[in-house]
mmCIF file of C-alpha atoms in Angstrom:
data_model
loop_
_atom_site.group_PDB
_atom_site.id
_atom_site.type_symbol
_atom_site.label_atom_id
_atom_site.label_comp_id
_atom_site.label_asym_id
_atom_site.label_seq_id
_atom_site.Cartn_x
_atom_site.Cartn_y
_atom_site.Cartn_z
ATOM 1 C CA LYS A 122 99.491 83.823 56.608
ATOM 2 C CA SER A 123 103.065 84.602 55.577
ATOM 3 C CA LEU A 124 103.087 87.733 57.777
ATOM 4 C CA TYR A 125 101.831 85.620 60.693
ATOM 5 C CA LYS A 126 104.652 83.109 60.122
ATOM 6 C CA LYS A 127 107.149 85.960 60.033
ATOM 7 C CA LEU A 128 105.819 87.342 63.328
ATOM 8 C CA ALA A 129 105.367 84.010 65.107
ATOM 9 C CA ASP A 130 108.814 84.239 66.698
ATOM 10 C CA CYS A 131 109.071 88.040 66.814
ATOM 11 C CA LYS A 132 111.573 89.326 69.363
ATOM 12 C CA ARG A 133 111.624 93.037 68.461
ATOM 13 C CA CYS A 134 110.768 94.020 72.051
ATOM 14 C CA THR A 135 110.904 92.271 75.428
ATOM 15 C CA LEU A 136 107.165 91.434 75.522
ATOM 16 C CA TYR A 137 107.792 88.145 73.688
ATOM 17 C CA LYS A 138 109.461 86.744 76.836
ATOM 18 C CA LYS A 139 106.197 86.523 78.778
ATOM 19 C CA ARG A 140 103.608 85.926 76.068
ATOM 20 C CA LYS A 141 101.648 82.694 75.936
ATOM 21 C CA ASN A 142 100.479 83.372 72.387
ATOM 22 C CA LEU A 143 101.084 85.917 69.679
ATOM 23 C CA VAL A 144 97.763 87.724 69.164
ATOM 24 C CA PHE A 145 98.000 88.475 65.476
ATOM 25 C CA GLY A 146 94.496 89.550 64.521
ATOM 26 C CA GLU A 147 91.526 87.890 62.870
ATOM 27 C CA GLY A 148 88.619 88.389 60.572
ATOM 28 C CA ASN A 149 87.888 88.974 56.928
ATOM 29 C CA PRO A 150 91.174 89.549 55.052
ATOM 30 C CA TYR A 151 89.210 91.667 52.525
ATOM 31 C CA ALA A 152 87.294 93.675 55.144
ATOM 32 C CA ALA A 153 86.173 97.208 54.342
ATOM 33 C CA LEU A 154 86.333 97.948 58.083
ATOM 34 C CA MET A 155 89.265 97.261 60.386
ATOM 35 C CA PHE A 156 89.247 97.774 64.152
ATOM 36 C CA ILE A 157 92.581 98.404 65.872
ATOM 37 C CA GLY A 158 92.915 98.249 69.650
ATOM 38 C CA GLU A 159 96.000 98.770 71.793
ATOM 39 C CA ALA A 160 97.245 95.414 73.101
ATOM 40 C CA PRO A 161 96.049 91.946 74.038
ATOM 41 C CA GLY A 162 94.861 91.328 77.590
ATOM 42 C CA ARG A 163 95.018 88.136 79.643
ATOM 43 C CA ASP A 164 92.132 86.361 77.847
ATOM 44 C CA GLU A 165 93.560 87.283 74.452
ATOM 45 C CA ASP A 166 97.058 86.097 75.407
ATOM 46 C CA LEU A 167 95.660 82.750 76.577
ATOM 47 C CA LYS A 168 93.536 82.212 73.462
ATOM 48 C CA GLY A 169 95.777 83.870 70.863
ATOM 49 C CA ARG A 170 92.810 85.873 69.571
ATOM 50 C CA PRO A 171 92.031 89.619 69.802
ATOM 51 C CA PHE A 172 89.105 91.012 71.787
ATOM 52 C CA VAL A 173 87.760 87.822 73.370
ATOM 53 C CA GLY A 174 87.325 89.095 76.969
ATOM 54 C CA ARG A 175 84.617 91.405 78.308
ATOM 55 C CA ALA A 176 85.730 94.318 76.113
ATOM 56 C CA GLY A 177 85.731 91.969 73.128
ATOM 57 C CA GLN A 178 82.194 90.832 73.845
ATOM 58 C CA LEU A 179 81.144 94.484 73.861
ATOM 59 C CA LEU A 180 83.049 95.106 70.603
ATOM 60 C CA THR A 181 81.188 92.174 69.020
ATOM 61 C CA LYS A 182 77.854 93.734 70.114
ATOM 62 C CA MET A 183 78.966 97.086 68.660
ATOM 63 C CA ILE A 184 79.788 95.416 65.327
ATOM 64 C CA GLU A 185 76.456 93.580 65.304
ATOM 65 C CA ALA A 186 74.626 96.855 66.064
ATOM 66 C CA MET A 187 76.173 98.143 62.832
ATOM 67 C CA GLY A 188 74.270 95.397 60.980
ATOM 68 C CA ILE A 189 77.346 93.302 60.216
ATOM 69 C CA GLY A 190 79.077 90.374 61.897
ATOM 70 C CA ARG A 191 82.464 90.011 63.525
ATOM 71 C CA GLN A 192 83.430 87.770 60.579
ATOM 72 C CA ASP A 193 82.848 90.731 58.215
ATOM 73 C CA VAL A 194 85.506 92.974 59.770
ATOM 74 C CA TYR A 195 89.180 92.601 60.645
ATOM 75 C CA ILE A 196 90.272 93.056 64.268
ATOM 76 C CA ALA A 197 93.853 93.640 65.386
ATOM 77 C CA ASN A 198 95.906 95.457 68.010
ATOM 78 C CA CYS A 199 98.896 97.790 67.844
ATOM 79 C CA LEU A 200 100.836 95.284 69.948
ATOM 80 C CA LYS A 201 100.731 91.562 69.232
ATOM 81 C CA CYS A 202 101.909 90.584 72.735
ATOM 82 C CA ARG A 203 100.377 91.298 76.128
ATOM 83 C CA PRO A 204 102.080 93.878 78.355
ATOM 84 C CA PRO A 205 102.559 92.459 81.889
ATOM 85 C CA GLU A 206 99.596 93.024 84.233
ATOM 86 C CA ASN A 207 97.752 94.732 81.340
ATOM 87 C CA ARG A 208 99.836 97.865 81.863
ATOM 88 C CA ASN A 209 99.813 100.549 79.177
ATOM 89 C CA PRO A 210 102.035 99.905 76.157
ATOM 90 C CA LEU A 211 105.414 101.618 76.347
ATOM 91 C CA PRO A 212 106.510 103.934 73.501
ATOM 92 C CA ASP A 213 109.375 101.621 72.477
ATOM 93 C CA GLU A 214 106.989 98.630 72.355
ATOM 94 C CA LEU A 215 104.575 100.553 70.131
ATOM 95 C CA ASP A 216 107.496 101.632 67.918
ATOM 96 C CA SER A 217 108.809 98.056 67.719
ATOM 97 C CA CYS A 218 105.416 96.703 66.652
ATOM 98 C CA ARG A 219 104.357 99.581 64.371
ATOM 99 C CA GLN A 220 105.797 97.885 61.286
ATOM 100 C CA ASN A 221 103.723 94.760 62.039
ATOM 101 C CA MET A 222 100.546 96.832 62.339
ATOM 102 C CA ASN A 223 101.357 98.757 59.146
ATOM 103 C CA SER A 224 101.939 95.471 57.295
ATOM 104 C CA GLN A 225 98.534 94.197 58.409
ATOM 105 C CA ILE A 226 96.840 97.404 57.269
ATOM 106 C CA ASN A 227 98.595 97.147 53.887
ATOM 107 C CA ILE A 228 97.456 93.527 53.460
ATOM 108 C CA ILE A 229 93.822 94.136 54.498
ATOM 109 C CA LYS A 230 93.519 97.490 52.696
ATOM 110 C CA PRO A 231 90.329 98.499 54.538
ATOM 111 C CA ARG A 232 88.286 101.516 53.455
ATOM 112 C CA VAL A 233 87.907 102.589 57.097
ATOM 113 C CA ILE A 234 89.934 101.943 60.243
ATOM 114 C CA CYS A 235 88.260 102.427 63.613
ATOM 115 C CA THR A 236 90.899 102.987 66.274
ATOM 116 C CA LEU A 237 89.796 101.958 69.748
ATOM 117 C CA GLY A 238 91.155 104.136 72.519
ATOM 118 C CA LYS A 239 94.091 106.428 73.166
ATOM 119 C CA PHE A 240 97.055 104.212 72.301
ATOM 120 C CA ALA A 241 95.649 102.822 69.055
ATOM 121 C CA THR A 242 94.594 106.296 67.941
ATOM 122 C CA GLN A 243 97.883 107.959 68.836
ATOM 123 C CA ASN A 244 99.846 105.123 67.209
ATOM 124 C CA VAL A 245 97.909 105.010 63.931
ATOM 125 C CA LEU A 246 97.574 108.786 63.549
ATOM 126 C CA ASN A 247 101.021 109.540 64.974
ATOM 127 C CA THR A 248 99.610 112.178 67.312
ATOM 128 C CA GLU A 249 99.849 113.071 70.989
ATOM 129 C CA MET A 250 96.295 114.429 71.096
ATOM 130 C CA SER A 251 93.886 112.838 73.578
ATOM 131 C CA ILE A 252 91.192 110.480 72.383
ATOM 132 C CA SER A 253 88.464 112.827 73.638
ATOM 133 C CA LYS A 254 89.860 115.594 71.384
ATOM 134 C CA VAL A 255 90.123 113.494 68.197
ATOM 135 C CA ARG A 256 87.212 111.043 68.422
ATOM 136 C CA GLY A 257 84.184 111.458 66.219
ATOM 137 C CA LYS A 258 86.009 112.955 63.203
ATOM 138 C CA PHE A 259 87.568 111.246 60.212
ATOM 139 C CA TYR A 260 91.321 111.463 59.717
ATOM 140 C CA GLU A 261 93.497 109.859 57.101
ATOM 141 C CA TYR A 262 96.200 107.221 57.271
ATOM 142 C CA GLN A 263 97.774 106.122 53.970
ATOM 143 C CA LYS A 264 94.627 107.271 52.114
ATOM 144 C CA ILE A 265 92.427 105.220 54.463
ATOM 145 C CA LYS A 266 89.795 107.006 56.528
ATOM 146 C CA VAL A 267 90.339 106.627 60.275
ATOM 147 C CA MET A 268 87.635 107.119 62.902
ATOM 148 C CA PRO A 269 88.991 107.244 66.454
ATOM 149 C CA THR A 270 86.587 106.274 69.215
ATOM 150 C CA PHE A 271 86.646 105.127 72.827
ATOM 151 C CA HIS A 272 87.886 101.629 73.679
ATOM 152 C CA PRO A 273 85.212 99.074 74.685
ATOM 153 C CA ALA A 274 87.024 98.584 78.039
ATOM 154 C CA TYR A 275 86.500 102.306 78.694
ATOM 155 C CA LEU A 276 82.799 101.869 77.870
ATOM 156 C CA LEU A 277 82.533 99.077 80.438
ATOM 157 C CA ARG A 278 83.724 101.572 83.073
ATOM 158 C CA ASN A 279 81.787 104.533 81.583
ATOM 159 C CA PRO A 280 78.551 103.167 80.075
ATOM 160 C CA SER A 281 77.181 106.691 79.550
ATOM 161 C CA GLU A 282 79.729 107.072 76.689
ATOM 162 C CA LYS A 283 78.155 104.242 74.655
ATOM 163 C CA LYS A 284 75.906 106.803 72.963
ATOM 164 C CA THR A 285 78.991 108.797 71.903
ATOM 165 C CA VAL A 286 80.617 105.705 70.384
ATOM 166 C CA TRP A 287 77.368 104.808 68.600
ATOM 167 C CA GLN A 288 77.485 108.252 66.939
ATOM 168 C CA ASP A 289 81.049 107.504 65.784
ATOM 169 C CA LEU A 290 80.025 104.079 64.461
ATOM 170 C CA GLN A 291 77.122 105.627 62.553
ATOM 171 C CA LYS A 292 79.596 107.918 60.752
ATOM 172 C CA ILE A 293 81.542 104.803 59.739
ATOM 173 C CA MET A 294 78.326 103.117 58.598
ATOM 174 C CA LYS A 295 77.456 106.131 56.468
ATOM 175 C CA GLU A 296 80.966 106.151 54.959
ATOM 176 C CA LEU A 297 80.677 102.436 54.105
ATOM 177 C CA GLY A 298 77.103 102.742 52.791
ATOM 178 C CA LEU A 299 75.653 100.573 55.567
ATOM 179 C CA LYS A 300 72.017 101.050 56.540
ATOM 180 C CA ILE A 301 71.675 102.936 59.813
ATOM 181 C CA PRO A 302 68.906 101.423 61.935
ATOM 182 C CA ARG A 303 66.157 103.715 63.154
ATOM 183 C CA GLY A 304 65.391 103.762 66.821
#
């Protein structure tokens, strides 16, 4: 809560000028699993909650397929404010908000972080490598295991990749000792 209060009137980059709501993050503050996306979209900006649009509905289904609920994980984004017209985050915006993301990670202290898509992965792992090159393998961030995978919005456009993401999620499930459903 105190971090949220600190960020409520954040003006580190120019995105604050157009935001309707700060999209801080939500979920279990003691979660073993944290999902990090890139930035809020229109629905998220309006509601002040992460992953509530179509991609969010798919993320919720992905979490439920893992045998857990959305309330069991923590969900956040690299950026807490929506870029105009849902454009890609700019490097200076990601840099400005990195400290906020790092603070959230340090408060939640998850065992595993699942980065969703290119920008989240590159930001958390501090790499330029493409998501297709790094996904599916564990990396480390501050002694926390990180599994990069495709963003749910990408899956909506490329449903054939859902199987690939399910393989990534199963690796997370194994790491967390969750039962992997047969089928």
